[in-house]
Coordinates of C-alpha atoms in Angstrom, one line a residue:
X2 CA 46.1 112.2 -7.2
X3 CA 42.5 112.4 -6.3
X4 CA 41.5 115.3 -4.1
X5 CA 40.6 114.1 -0.5
X6 CA 39.5 115.9 2.6
X7 CA 38.0 119.3 3.3
X8 CA 37.3 121.7 0.5
X9 CA 36.4 124.8 2.5
X10 CA 39.3 127.1 3.3
X11 CA 38.4 127.2 7.0
X12 CA 37.9 123.4 7.2
X13 CA 41.2 122.8 5.6
X14 CA 43.0 125.3 7.9
X15 CA 41.5 123.9 11.1
X16 CA 42.2 120.3 10.2
X17 CA 45.8 121.3 9.4
X18 CA 46.3 123.2 12.6
X19 CA 44.7 120.8 15.0
X20 CA 45.3 117.3 13.7
X21 CA 48.3 117.2 11.4
X22 CA 52.0 117.2 11.8
X23 CA 54.3 119.8 10.2
X24 CA 53.8 119.9 6.5
X25 CA 51.5 116.8 6.6
X26 CA 48.7 116.8 4.1
X27 CA 45.2 115.5 4.8
X28 CA 46.0 112.4 2.7
X29 CA 49.2 111.7 4.6
X30 CA 47.5 112.2 8.0
X31 CA 44.8 109.6 7.1
X32 CA 47.4 107.3 5.7
X33 CA 49.2 107.7 9.1
X34 CA 46.1 106.7 11.0
X35 CA 45.3 103.7 8.8
X36 CA 49.0 102.6 9.0
X37 CA 48.9 102.7 12.8
X38 CA 45.5 101.1 13.4
X39 CA 45.2 98.3 10.9
X40 CA 45.2 94.5 11.4
X41 CA 46.6 93.4 8.0
X42 CA 46.7 94.9 4.6
X43 CA 43.0 94.4 3.7
X44 CA 41.9 96.2 6.9
X45 CA 44.4 99.0 6.3
X46 CA 43.0 99.5 2.8
X47 CA 39.4 99.6 4.1
X48 CA 39.9 102.0 6.9
X49 CA 42.1 104.3 4.8
X50 CA 39.3 104.6 2.3
X51 CA 36.8 105.3 5.1
X52 CA 39.1 108.0 6.6
X53 CA 40.0 109.6 3.3
X54 CA 36.3 109.8 2.2
X55 CA 35.5 111.2 5.7
X56 CA 32.7 108.6 6.1
X57 CA 34.0 108.2 9.7
X58 CA 35.6 111.1 11.5
X59 CA 37.8 109.9 14.4
X60 CA 37.8 112.3 17.3
X61 CA 40.3 115.0 17.3
X62 CA 42.6 113.3 19.8
X63 CA 42.7 110.2 17.7
X64 CA 43.6 112.1 14.6
X65 CA 46.3 114.1 16.3
X66 CA 47.9 111.4 18.4
X67 CA 47.8 108.1 16.6
X68 CA 50.9 107.3 14.7
X69 CA 52.3 110.7 15.6
X70 CA 55.6 111.5 17.4
X71 CA 53.6 113.8 19.7
X72 CA 53.4 112.5 23.3
X73 CA 49.7 112.9 23.7
X74 CA 46.9 110.4 24.3
X75 CA 44.4 109.4 21.7
X76 CA 41.7 109.3 24.4
X77 CA 39.6 112.5 24.4
X78 CA 38.5 112.5 28.0
X79 CA 38.7 110.8 31.4
X80 CA 36.9 110.7 34.7
X81 CA 39.0 111.3 37.8
X82 CA 39.8 108.9 40.5
X83 CA 37.5 109.0 43.5
X84 CA 38.6 112.1 45.4
X85 CA 39.3 111.2 49.0
X86 CA 38.0 113.5 51.6
X87 CA 41.4 114.5 52.9
X88 CA 44.1 117.1 52.1
X89 CA 46.2 114.3 50.6
X90 CA 43.3 112.9 48.5
X91 CA 42.3 116.3 47.2
X92 CA 45.9 117.2 46.2
X93 CA 46.6 113.8 44.7
X94 CA 43.4 114.2 42.5
X95 CA 44.7 117.6 41.4
X96 CA 48.1 116.2 40.5
X97 CA 46.6 113.4 38.5
X98 CA 44.3 115.9 36.7
X99 CA 47.3 117.9 35.7
X100 CA 49.1 114.9 34.3
X101 CA 45.9 113.9 32.4
X102 CA 45.3 117.3 30.9
X103 CA 49.0 117.8 30.1
X104 CA 48.8 114.7 27.8
X105 CA 45.7 116.2 26.0
X106 CA 42.8 114.6 28.0
X107 CA 39.8 116.4 29.4
X108 CA 38.5 115.2 32.8
X109 CA 35.4 115.0 34.9
X110 CA 35.1 114.8 38.7
X111 CA 32.6 113.9 41.3
X112 CA 33.0 116.3 44.2
X113 CA 30.3 114.6 46.2
X114 CA 32.9 112.7 48.2
X115 CA 34.1 115.9 49.9
X116 CA 32.5 117.1 53.1
X117 CA 30.2 120.0 53.2
X118 CA 30.9 123.6 54.2
X119 CA 30.9 123.9 58.0
X120 CA 31.3 120.2 58.7
X121 CA 33.6 119.6 61.7
X122 CA 37.2 118.4 61.1
X123 CA 37.9 116.5 64.3
X124 CA 41.7 116.1 63.7
X125 CA 42.2 119.9 63.2
X126 CA 39.5 121.2 65.6
X127 CA 38.1 123.3 62.7
X128 CA 35.4 123.4 60.1
X129 CA 35.5 122.4 56.4
X130 CA 35.4 125.0 53.7
X131 CA 33.2 122.7 51.6
X132 CA 33.2 120.8 48.3
X133 CA 32.8 123.8 46.0
X134 CA 35.9 125.6 47.5
X135 CA 38.2 122.8 46.4
X136 CA 36.9 123.1 42.8
X137 CA 38.9 126.4 42.6
X138 CA 42.1 124.3 43.0
X139 CA 41.2 122.2 40.0
X140 CA 40.1 125.2 38.0
X141 CA 43.6 126.8 38.6
X142 CA 45.3 123.5 37.6
X143 CA 43.4 123.5 34.3
X144 CA 44.2 127.1 33.7
X145 CA 47.9 126.4 34.2
X146 CA 47.8 123.6 31.6
X147 CA 46.0 125.9 29.1
X148 CA 48.6 128.7 29.6
X149 CA 51.4 126.2 29.0
X150 CA 50.3 126.1 25.4
X151 CA 48.8 122.6 25.3
X152 CA 45.4 121.6 24.2
X153 CA 42.8 123.8 26.0
X154 CA 41.7 121.9 29.1
X155 CA 38.2 120.7 29.6
X156 CA 36.6 119.8 32.9
X157 CA 33.2 118.6 34.3
X158 CA 32.4 119.1 37.9
X159 CA 29.5 117.0 39.3
X160 CA 27.8 117.2 42.7
X161 CA 24.9 114.9 43.9
X162 CA 21.6 116.6 44.6
X163 CA 21.5 115.2 48.1
X164 CA 24.9 116.8 49.1
X165 CA 24.5 119.6 51.7
X166 CA 26.5 122.0 49.5
X167 CA 24.2 121.7 46.6
X168 CA 22.8 125.2 46.7
X169 CA 26.3 126.7 46.8
X170 CA 27.3 124.5 43.8
X171 CA 24.2 125.6 41.8
X172 CA 25.3 129.3 42.3
X173 CA 29.0 128.7 41.7
X174 CA 29.1 129.9 38.1
X175 CA 26.5 132.7 38.2
X176 CA 29.2 135.2 37.3
X177 CA 31.7 135.6 34.5
X178 CA 34.8 135.0 36.6
X179 CA 34.7 131.8 38.8
X180 CA 35.3 128.3 37.6
X181 CA 35.7 129.3 33.9
X182 CA 37.5 126.0 33.2
X183 CA 34.5 123.9 34.3
X184 CA 31.2 122.7 33.1
X185 CA 29.0 121.8 36.0
X186 CA 26.2 119.3 36.4
X187 CA 24.0 118.1 39.2
X188 CA 23.6 114.3 39.7
X189 CA 19.9 114.1 40.2
X190 CA 18.6 110.9 41.8
X191 CA 15.3 109.1 41.3
X192 CA 14.5 109.6 45.0
X193 CA 14.7 113.4 44.4
X194 CA 12.5 113.3 41.3
X195 CA 9.9 111.2 43.2
X196 CA 10.0 113.6 46.2
X197 CA 9.5 116.4 43.7
X198 CA 6.5 114.8 42.1
X199 CA 4.9 113.8 45.4
X200 CA 5.7 117.1 47.1
X201 CA 7.6 115.3 49.9
X202 CA 10.5 116.6 52.0
X203 CA 13.9 115.7 50.8
X204 CA 17.0 115.0 53.0
X205 CA 20.5 116.3 52.3
X206 CA 23.0 113.8 53.7
X207 CA 26.6 113.3 54.4
X208 CA 28.3 110.1 55.3
X209 CA 24.9 108.5 55.9
X210 CA 23.7 111.2 58.3
X211 CA 21.0 113.7 57.6
X212 CA 22.4 117.2 57.6
X213 CA 19.3 119.1 56.5
X214 CA 15.8 118.6 55.2
X215 CA 14.6 120.8 52.3
X216 CA 11.7 121.4 50.1
X217 CA 12.5 119.7 46.7
X218 CA 10.3 122.1 44.8
X219 CA 12.3 125.1 46.0
X220 CA 15.6 123.4 45.2
X221 CA 14.4 122.3 41.8
X222 CA 13.3 125.9 41.0
X223 CA 16.8 127.1 42.0
X224 CA 18.4 124.6 39.6
X225 CA 16.0 125.5 36.8
X226 CA 16.4 129.2 37.3
X227 CA 20.2 128.9 37.2
X228 CA 19.9 126.9 34.0
X229 CA 17.4 129.3 32.5
X230 CA 19.6 132.3 33.1
X231 CA 23.1 130.9 33.1
X232 CA 22.9 127.7 31.0
X233 CA 24.3 125.8 33.9
X234 CA 24.2 123.5 35.8
X235 CA 23.3 120.6 33.5
X236 CA 21.3 117.7 34.8
X237 CA 22.5 114.1 35.0
X238 CA 19.9 111.5 35.9
X239 CA 22.5 109.4 37.8
X240 CA 20.3 106.5 38.7
X241 CA 19.2 106.0 35.1
X242 CA 22.9 106.1 34.1
X243 CA 23.8 103.3 36.5
X244 CA 20.7 101.2 35.9
X245 CA 21.3 101.2 32.2
X246 CA 25.1 100.7 32.5
X247 CA 26.2 97.4 30.9
X248 CA 28.8 97.1 33.7
X249 CA 26.6 97.9 36.6
X250 CA 27.7 94.6 38.1
X251 CA 31.3 95.8 38.6
X252 CA 31.4 99.6 38.7
X253 CA 29.5 102.6 39.9
X254 CA 29.4 105.8 37.8
X255 CA 29.3 109.2 39.6
X256 CA 30.6 111.6 36.9
X257 CA 30.9 112.1 33.1
X258 CA 33.4 113.5 30.7
X259 CA 33.2 117.3 30.0
X260 CA 30.4 117.1 27.4
X261 CA 28.4 114.5 29.2
X262 CA 28.2 111.8 26.4
X263 CA 30.4 109.4 28.4
X264 CA 29.4 108.5 31.9
X265 CA 32.5 106.8 33.3
X266 CA 33.8 105.1 36.5
X267 CA 36.9 106.3 38.3
X268 CA 39.9 106.4 35.9
X269 CA 37.5 105.7 33.0
X270 CA 38.4 106.9 29.5
X271 CA 36.4 107.7 26.4
X272 CA 37.5 106.9 22.8
X273 CA 35.3 108.6 20.3
X274 CA 34.5 109.1 16.7
X275 CA 31.5 109.8 14.4
X276 CA 30.0 108.4 11.2
X277 CA 29.4 111.3 8.8
X278 CA 25.9 110.5 7.5
X279 CA 26.1 112.9 4.5
X280 CA 28.8 110.7 3.0
X281 CA 26.4 107.8 2.8
X282 CA 23.9 109.7 0.6
X283 CA 23.7 108.5 -3.0
X284 CA 22.3 110.7 -5.8
X285 CA 20.7 109.0 -8.8
X286 CA 19.7 111.0 -11.9
X287 CA 17.7 108.9 -14.4
X288 CA 16.0 111.1 -17.0
X289 CA 13.9 108.2 -18.3
X290 CA 12.2 108.0 -15.0
X291 CA 12.7 111.4 -13.2
X292 CA 11.9 114.8 -14.8
X293 CA 15.1 116.5 -16.0
X294 CA 16.9 118.2 -13.2
X295 CA 15.4 116.1 -10.4
X296 CA 17.5 113.8 -8.2
X297 CA 16.6 110.7 -6.3
X298 CA 18.5 110.8 -3.0
X299 CA 18.9 107.7 -0.9
X300 CA 20.9 106.5 2.1
X301 CA 23.4 103.8 1.3
X302 CA 22.6 101.3 4.1
X303 CA 24.8 98.6 2.7
X304 CA 27.9 100.9 2.7
X305 CA 27.1 102.0 6.3
X306 CA 26.8 98.4 7.5
X307 CA 30.0 97.5 5.7
X308 CA 32.0 100.3 7.3
X309 CA 31.0 99.7 10.9
X310 CA 33.1 96.5 11.5
X311 CA 36.3 98.1 10.1
X312 CA 35.9 101.1 12.4
X313 CA 35.1 98.9 15.5
X314 CA 38.4 97.0 14.8
X315 CA 40.4 100.2 14.3
X316 CA 39.1 101.9 17.5
X317 CA 39.7 98.7 19.5
X318 CA 43.3 98.8 18.3
X319 CA 43.7 102.4 19.6
X320 CA 43.4 101.1 23.2
X321 CA 46.5 99.1 22.7
X322 CA 48.4 101.5 20.6
X323 CA 48.3 104.8 22.5
X324 CA 49.8 106.2 25.6
X325 CA 47.9 106.9 28.8
X326 CA 48.6 109.8 31.3
X327 CA 48.2 107.4 34.3
X328 CA 48.7 103.6 34.6
X329 CA 45.3 103.3 36.4
X330 CA 43.7 104.8 33.3
X331 CA 45.4 102.2 31.1
X332 CA 44.3 99.4 33.3
X333 CA 40.7 100.6 33.3
X334 CA 40.6 101.0 29.5
X335 CA 42.1 97.6 28.8
X336 CA 39.9 95.8 31.3
X337 CA 36.7 97.1 29.7
X338 CA 37.7 98.3 26.2
X339 CA 35.1 101.0 26.0
X340 CA 34.7 102.7 22.6
X341 CA 32.1 105.3 21.6
X342 CA 31.0 105.5 18.0
X343 CA 28.4 108.0 17.1
X344 CA 27.0 110.0 14.2
X345 CA 27.3 113.5 12.8
X346 CA 25.6 115.3 10.0
X347 CA 22.1 113.9 11.0
X348 CA 20.3 117.2 10.3
X349 CA 22.0 117.6 7.0
X350 CA 21.5 114.0 5.8
X351 CA 17.8 113.8 6.8
X352 CA 17.0 117.2 5.3
X353 CA 18.8 116.4 2.0
X354 CA 16.6 113.3 1.9
X355 CA 13.5 115.5 2.3
X356 CA 12.8 115.1 6.0
X357 CA 12.2 118.0 8.3
X358 CA 14.4 118.0 11.4
X359 CA 12.4 116.8 14.4
X360 CA 9.5 115.6 12.2
X361 CA 8.2 112.1 12.3
X362 CA 10.1 111.0 9.2
X363 CA 13.4 112.3 10.5
X364 CA 12.8 110.6 13.9
X365 CA 12.1 107.3 12.1
X366 CA 15.3 107.8 10.1
X367 CA 17.4 108.5 13.2
X368 CA 15.8 105.4 14.9
X369 CA 16.9 103.2 12.0
X370 CA 20.4 104.7 11.7
X371 CA 21.1 104.2 15.4
X372 CA 19.5 100.7 15.4
X373 CA 21.7 99.6 12.5
X374 CA 24.8 101.2 14.1
X375 CA 24.1 99.6 17.5
X376 CA 23.3 96.1 16.3
X377 CA 26.0 95.9 13.6
X378 CA 28.6 97.2 16.1
X379 CA 27.6 94.7 18.8
X380 CA 27.5 91.9 16.3
X381 CA 31.0 92.6 15.1
X382 CA 32.4 93.1 18.6
X383 CA 31.2 89.6 19.4
X384 CA 32.9 88.3 16.3
X385 CA 36.1 90.2 17.2
X386 CA 36.0 88.5 20.6
X387 CA 36.4 85.1 19.0
X388 CA 39.7 86.3 17.5
X389 CA 41.1 88.5 20.3
X390 CA 39.2 87.5 23.4
X391 CA 36.4 89.2 25.4
X392 CA 37.2 92.3 27.5
X393 CA 38.8 91.0 30.8
X394 CA 36.0 91.8 33.2
X395 CA 33.3 90.3 31.0
X396 CA 30.8 88.2 33.1
X397 CA 28.3 86.5 30.8
X398 CA 25.4 86.1 33.3
X399 CA 25.6 89.6 34.8
X400 CA 26.4 91.4 31.5
X401 CA 23.4 89.9 29.7
X402 CA 21.1 91.0 32.4
X403 CA 21.7 94.7 31.4
X404 CA 18.5 96.4 30.1
X405 CA 20.5 97.7 27.1
X406 CA 21.7 94.3 26.1
X407 CA 18.1 93.0 26.4
X408 CA 17.1 95.7 23.9
X409 CA 19.4 94.4 21.1
X410 CA 17.8 92.6 18.1
X411 CA 17.2 88.9 18.9
X412 CA 19.9 87.7 16.5
X413 CA 22.4 90.1 17.9
X414 CA 21.7 89.0 21.5
X415 CA 22.1 85.4 20.4
X416 CA 25.5 86.0 18.9
X417 CA 26.7 88.1 21.8
X418 CA 25.4 85.5 24.2
X419 CA 27.3 82.8 22.4
X420 CA 30.7 84.6 22.0
X421 CA 30.7 87.5 24.4
X422 CA 32.1 90.9 23.4
X423 CA 35.4 92.5 22.8
X424 CA 34.1 95.9 24.0
X425 CA 31.9 96.6 27.0
X426 CA 30.4 99.7 25.4
X427 CA 30.4 100.8 21.8
X428 CA 28.0 103.7 21.1
X429 CA 28.2 107.3 22.2
X430 CA 27.0 110.6 20.5
X431 CA 29.5 113.4 21.0
X432 CA 29.1 117.1 20.1
X433 CA 31.5 116.5 17.1
X434 CA 31.6 120.3 16.6
X435 CA 35.2 120.7 15.4
X436 CA 35.5 117.5 13.4
X437 CA 32.2 118.3 11.7
X438 CA 33.6 121.7 10.7
X439 CA 36.7 120.0 9.2
X440 CA 34.3 117.9 7.0
X441 CA 33.1 121.1 5.2
X442 CA 30.8 122.2 8.0
X443 CA 28.3 119.3 8.2
X444 CA 25.7 119.7 11.0
X445 CA 27.2 118.7 14.3
X446 CA 26.2 115.4 15.9
X447 CA 22.4 115.1 16.1
X448 CA 22.0 118.9 16.4
X449 CA 19.9 121.0 13.9
X450 CA 21.6 123.3 11.5
X451 CA 22.5 126.5 13.4
X452 CA 22.3 128.8 10.4
X453 CA 22.6 128.5 6.7
X454 CA 25.7 130.6 6.7
X455 CA 27.9 131.8 9.6
X456 CA 31.0 134.0 9.9
X457 CA 34.2 132.6 11.2
X458 CA 37.5 134.3 12.0
X459 CA 40.7 132.7 10.7
X460 CA 44.3 133.7 10.8
X461 CA 46.0 133.9 7.4
X462 CA 49.4 134.9 6.3
X463 CA 48.0 138.3 5.5
X464 CA 46.4 138.6 8.9
X465 CA 43.0 138.0 10.5
X466 CA 40.2 137.4 8.0
X467 CA 36.5 136.9 8.5
X468 CA 35.1 134.3 6.1
X469 CA 31.6 133.2 5.3
X470 CA 31.0 129.5 6.2
X471 CA 28.0 127.9 4.5
X472 CA 26.1 124.9 5.9
X473 CA 27.0 121.7 4.1
X474 CA 23.5 120.9 2.8
X475 CA 22.9 124.4 1.7
X476 CA 26.2 124.7 -0.1
X477 CA 26.1 121.4 -1.8
X478 CA 22.4 120.6 -2.3
X479 CA 20.8 124.1 -1.9
X480 CA 18.7 122.6 0.9
X481 CA 17.6 125.3 3.3
X482 CA 17.3 123.2 6.5
X483 CA 15.3 124.0 9.6
X484 CA 17.6 126.1 11.7
X485 CA 17.9 125.7 15.5
X486 CA 15.8 128.7 16.4
X487 CA 12.9 127.1 14.5
X488 CA 13.1 123.7 16.3
X489 CA 10.7 123.3 19.2
X490 CA 11.6 122.0 22.7
X491 CA 9.4 118.9 22.0
X492 CA 11.3 118.2 18.8
X493 CA 14.7 118.5 20.6
X494 CA 13.5 116.1 23.3
X495 CA 12.1 113.6 20.7
X496 CA 15.5 113.6 18.9
X497 CA 17.4 113.2 22.3
X498 CA 15.1 110.4 23.5
X499 CA 15.2 108.3 20.4
X500 CA 18.9 108.6 20.1
X501 CA 19.4 107.6 23.8
X502 CA 17.4 104.5 23.2
X503 CA 20.2 103.1 21.1
X504 CA 23.2 104.4 23.0
X505 CA 24.9 102.4 25.7
X506 CA 26.8 105.4 27.0
X507 CA 25.1 108.8 26.6
X508 CA 24.2 111.6 24.2
X509 CA 25.5 115.1 24.0
X510 CA 22.6 117.2 22.9
X511 CA 21.7 120.8 23.6
X512 CA 18.0 121.7 23.6
X513 CA 17.7 125.2 22.4
X514 CA 15.1 127.3 24.1
X515 CA 13.4 130.2 22.4
X516 CA 12.1 133.4 24.0
X517 CA 8.5 132.2 23.5
X518 CA 9.0 129.3 25.9
X519 CA 7.3 129.7 29.2
X520 CA 9.0 129.1 32.6
X521 CA 6.6 126.2 33.4
X522 CA 7.2 124.5 30.1
X523 CA 10.9 124.9 30.5
X524 CA 10.9 123.2 33.9
X525 CA 8.6 120.5 32.6
X526 CA 11.1 119.7 29.8
X527 CA 13.5 118.3 32.4
X528 CA 10.9 116.2 34.1
X529 CA 9.8 114.8 30.7
X530 CA 13.4 114.0 29.8
X531 CA 13.7 111.9 33.1
X532 CA 10.5 110.1 32.3
X533 CA 11.6 109.4 28.8
X534 CA 14.7 107.6 30.0
X535 CA 17.3 110.2 29.1
X536 CA 20.5 110.1 31.0
X537 CA 20.9 113.8 31.1
X538 CA 19.8 117.1 29.5
X539 CA 21.3 120.5 28.8
X540 CA 19.5 123.6 27.5
X541 CA 20.7 126.7 25.8
X542 CA 18.8 130.0 25.9
X543 CA 20.5 132.7 23.8
X544 CA 18.7 135.4 25.7
X545 CA 20.0 134.2 29.1
X546 CA 22.5 136.3 31.1
X547 CA 25.7 134.5 30.1
X548 CA 25.0 134.2 26.5
X549 CA 23.5 137.6 26.3
X550 CA 26.9 138.9 27.3
X551 CA 28.7 136.7 24.8
X552 CA 26.5 137.7 21.9
X553 CA 27.5 141.3 22.5
X554 CA 31.2 140.5 22.0
X555 CA 32.7 140.8 18.5
X556 CA 33.4 137.4 17.1
X557 CA 37.2 137.7 17.0
X558 CA 37.3 138.4 20.7
X559 CA 35.2 135.6 22.0
X560 CA 36.8 133.8 24.9
X561 CA 35.9 130.1 24.8
X562 CA 37.4 129.4 28.2
X563 CA 38.5 125.9 28.8
X564 CA 35.3 124.0 29.4
X565 CA 32.8 122.9 26.8
X566 CA 31.5 126.0 25.1
X567 CA 28.6 126.9 22.8
X568 CA 29.8 129.6 20.3
X569 CA 26.8 132.0 20.0
X570 CA 27.9 133.0 16.5
X571 CA 27.8 129.5 15.1
X572 CA 25.9 127.3 17.7
X573 CA 28.9 124.9 17.7
X574 CA 29.7 123.0 20.9
X575 CA 33.3 122.2 21.6
X576 CA 35.1 120.7 24.5
X577 CA 38.6 122.0 24.1

């Protein structure tokens, strides 16, 4: 039998431990997936080939859950219900979060609905402890799920920038003990950014009433300082998220999944996977044309276009062939049929083709890859709707008024306008850290290569062993790619902005910040990201307080916690 799947020892071990059943081989696991997700024998054969060759890497939850006897959901992450500002509402949200994480799903929350610290509670004759205080309850719930031996929980906590507790929220994780099971992000409004630019006073409000008026520059400096030193909070440009949402006519988005690549409405769910770009590289050696020992490397655009429809069909089937932690989540998923296909191995693929990461050629390559993915996916989702029907809340007039839909190629818009769509959203770029490692350590998502070789700790039958893990391009093509510490902030932003242009959900991208970057340039990066139309931005500064501590810890003892985590020894981002 032909050898399929990972070849590196650590890649094989991680895939086996995380995604397969007892004594199940890689071949058998991919055969299981294809058998559970196909629509007929021809489709089964196609997606089996795609999965076996690792041209498309379904998200970890999909690989572990689909066709498996395990009672876990194939959806990676969810966003919580709207948390009502009452004891019952808060505890009901915590109960549903527990049910969601127990089935393997991460979850994001908007805590802006909870009243601010010191606000009067008329029915009790007392004062509220504030939105941030109740995050501790959800943090404990997540910790309980983790200690129960299930998948490590992952959570995102969001607070609007105009909430009166915003300063307390910004400072909430400036230690190594509190809210360890959370990522946190500030939902920044256009009104705030405009007040910041115009040096105008900004109101903090609750229930439509002004509670305080602040200097936006001082608040922005506090957010930036926290991010500079502690790598949190992240920033979500919440008005951009809603303005660009295909379903802005029927939903409002206030939070995202734990890694930020999926802005979702209450009870929303994300179904993810990544096309592995290195698997679309062809190498042609023709000694009559090319000097001996030289290779012509090209990207196989036809194979890429051919694979996308089969993956769209398979992921659409996941929605109907998995379990959901809550009936409300199932209803939400089936009414809108969101999927999130992205890419991984971008840095490796572009550099194998001779393009420097972040350079003009690589940006053009990314632009083309994402344009092909976007237009092919939307074209096929329209064709699939002829066979299976449009997603239930599809409204032709309102949907086609979306800025993103207007940005599709004319022929794609024409087909979508004629037939509608099976899926409301189709594109998302996730961190893809673990699945990329299981594909022989290809560069994650659209991130640069962290290092040409890293050390990883694995458990073997003989005990703990530290192994050397080479970068895919370096190991297979002897290509010494541009590592993350060599990538400038401008290059990071260019990659993020061009990717977001083609993504209907959002992009998980960490902008690494070197020690030579000035404080003013760092702050300006966030403003430029807003102006470039990005839906959010996260930065990583290895010399910051949190990661300075982590770097001093021996690799085997690193505590990833239960939120999304950047491993300082490898640069990989994971979300549990």
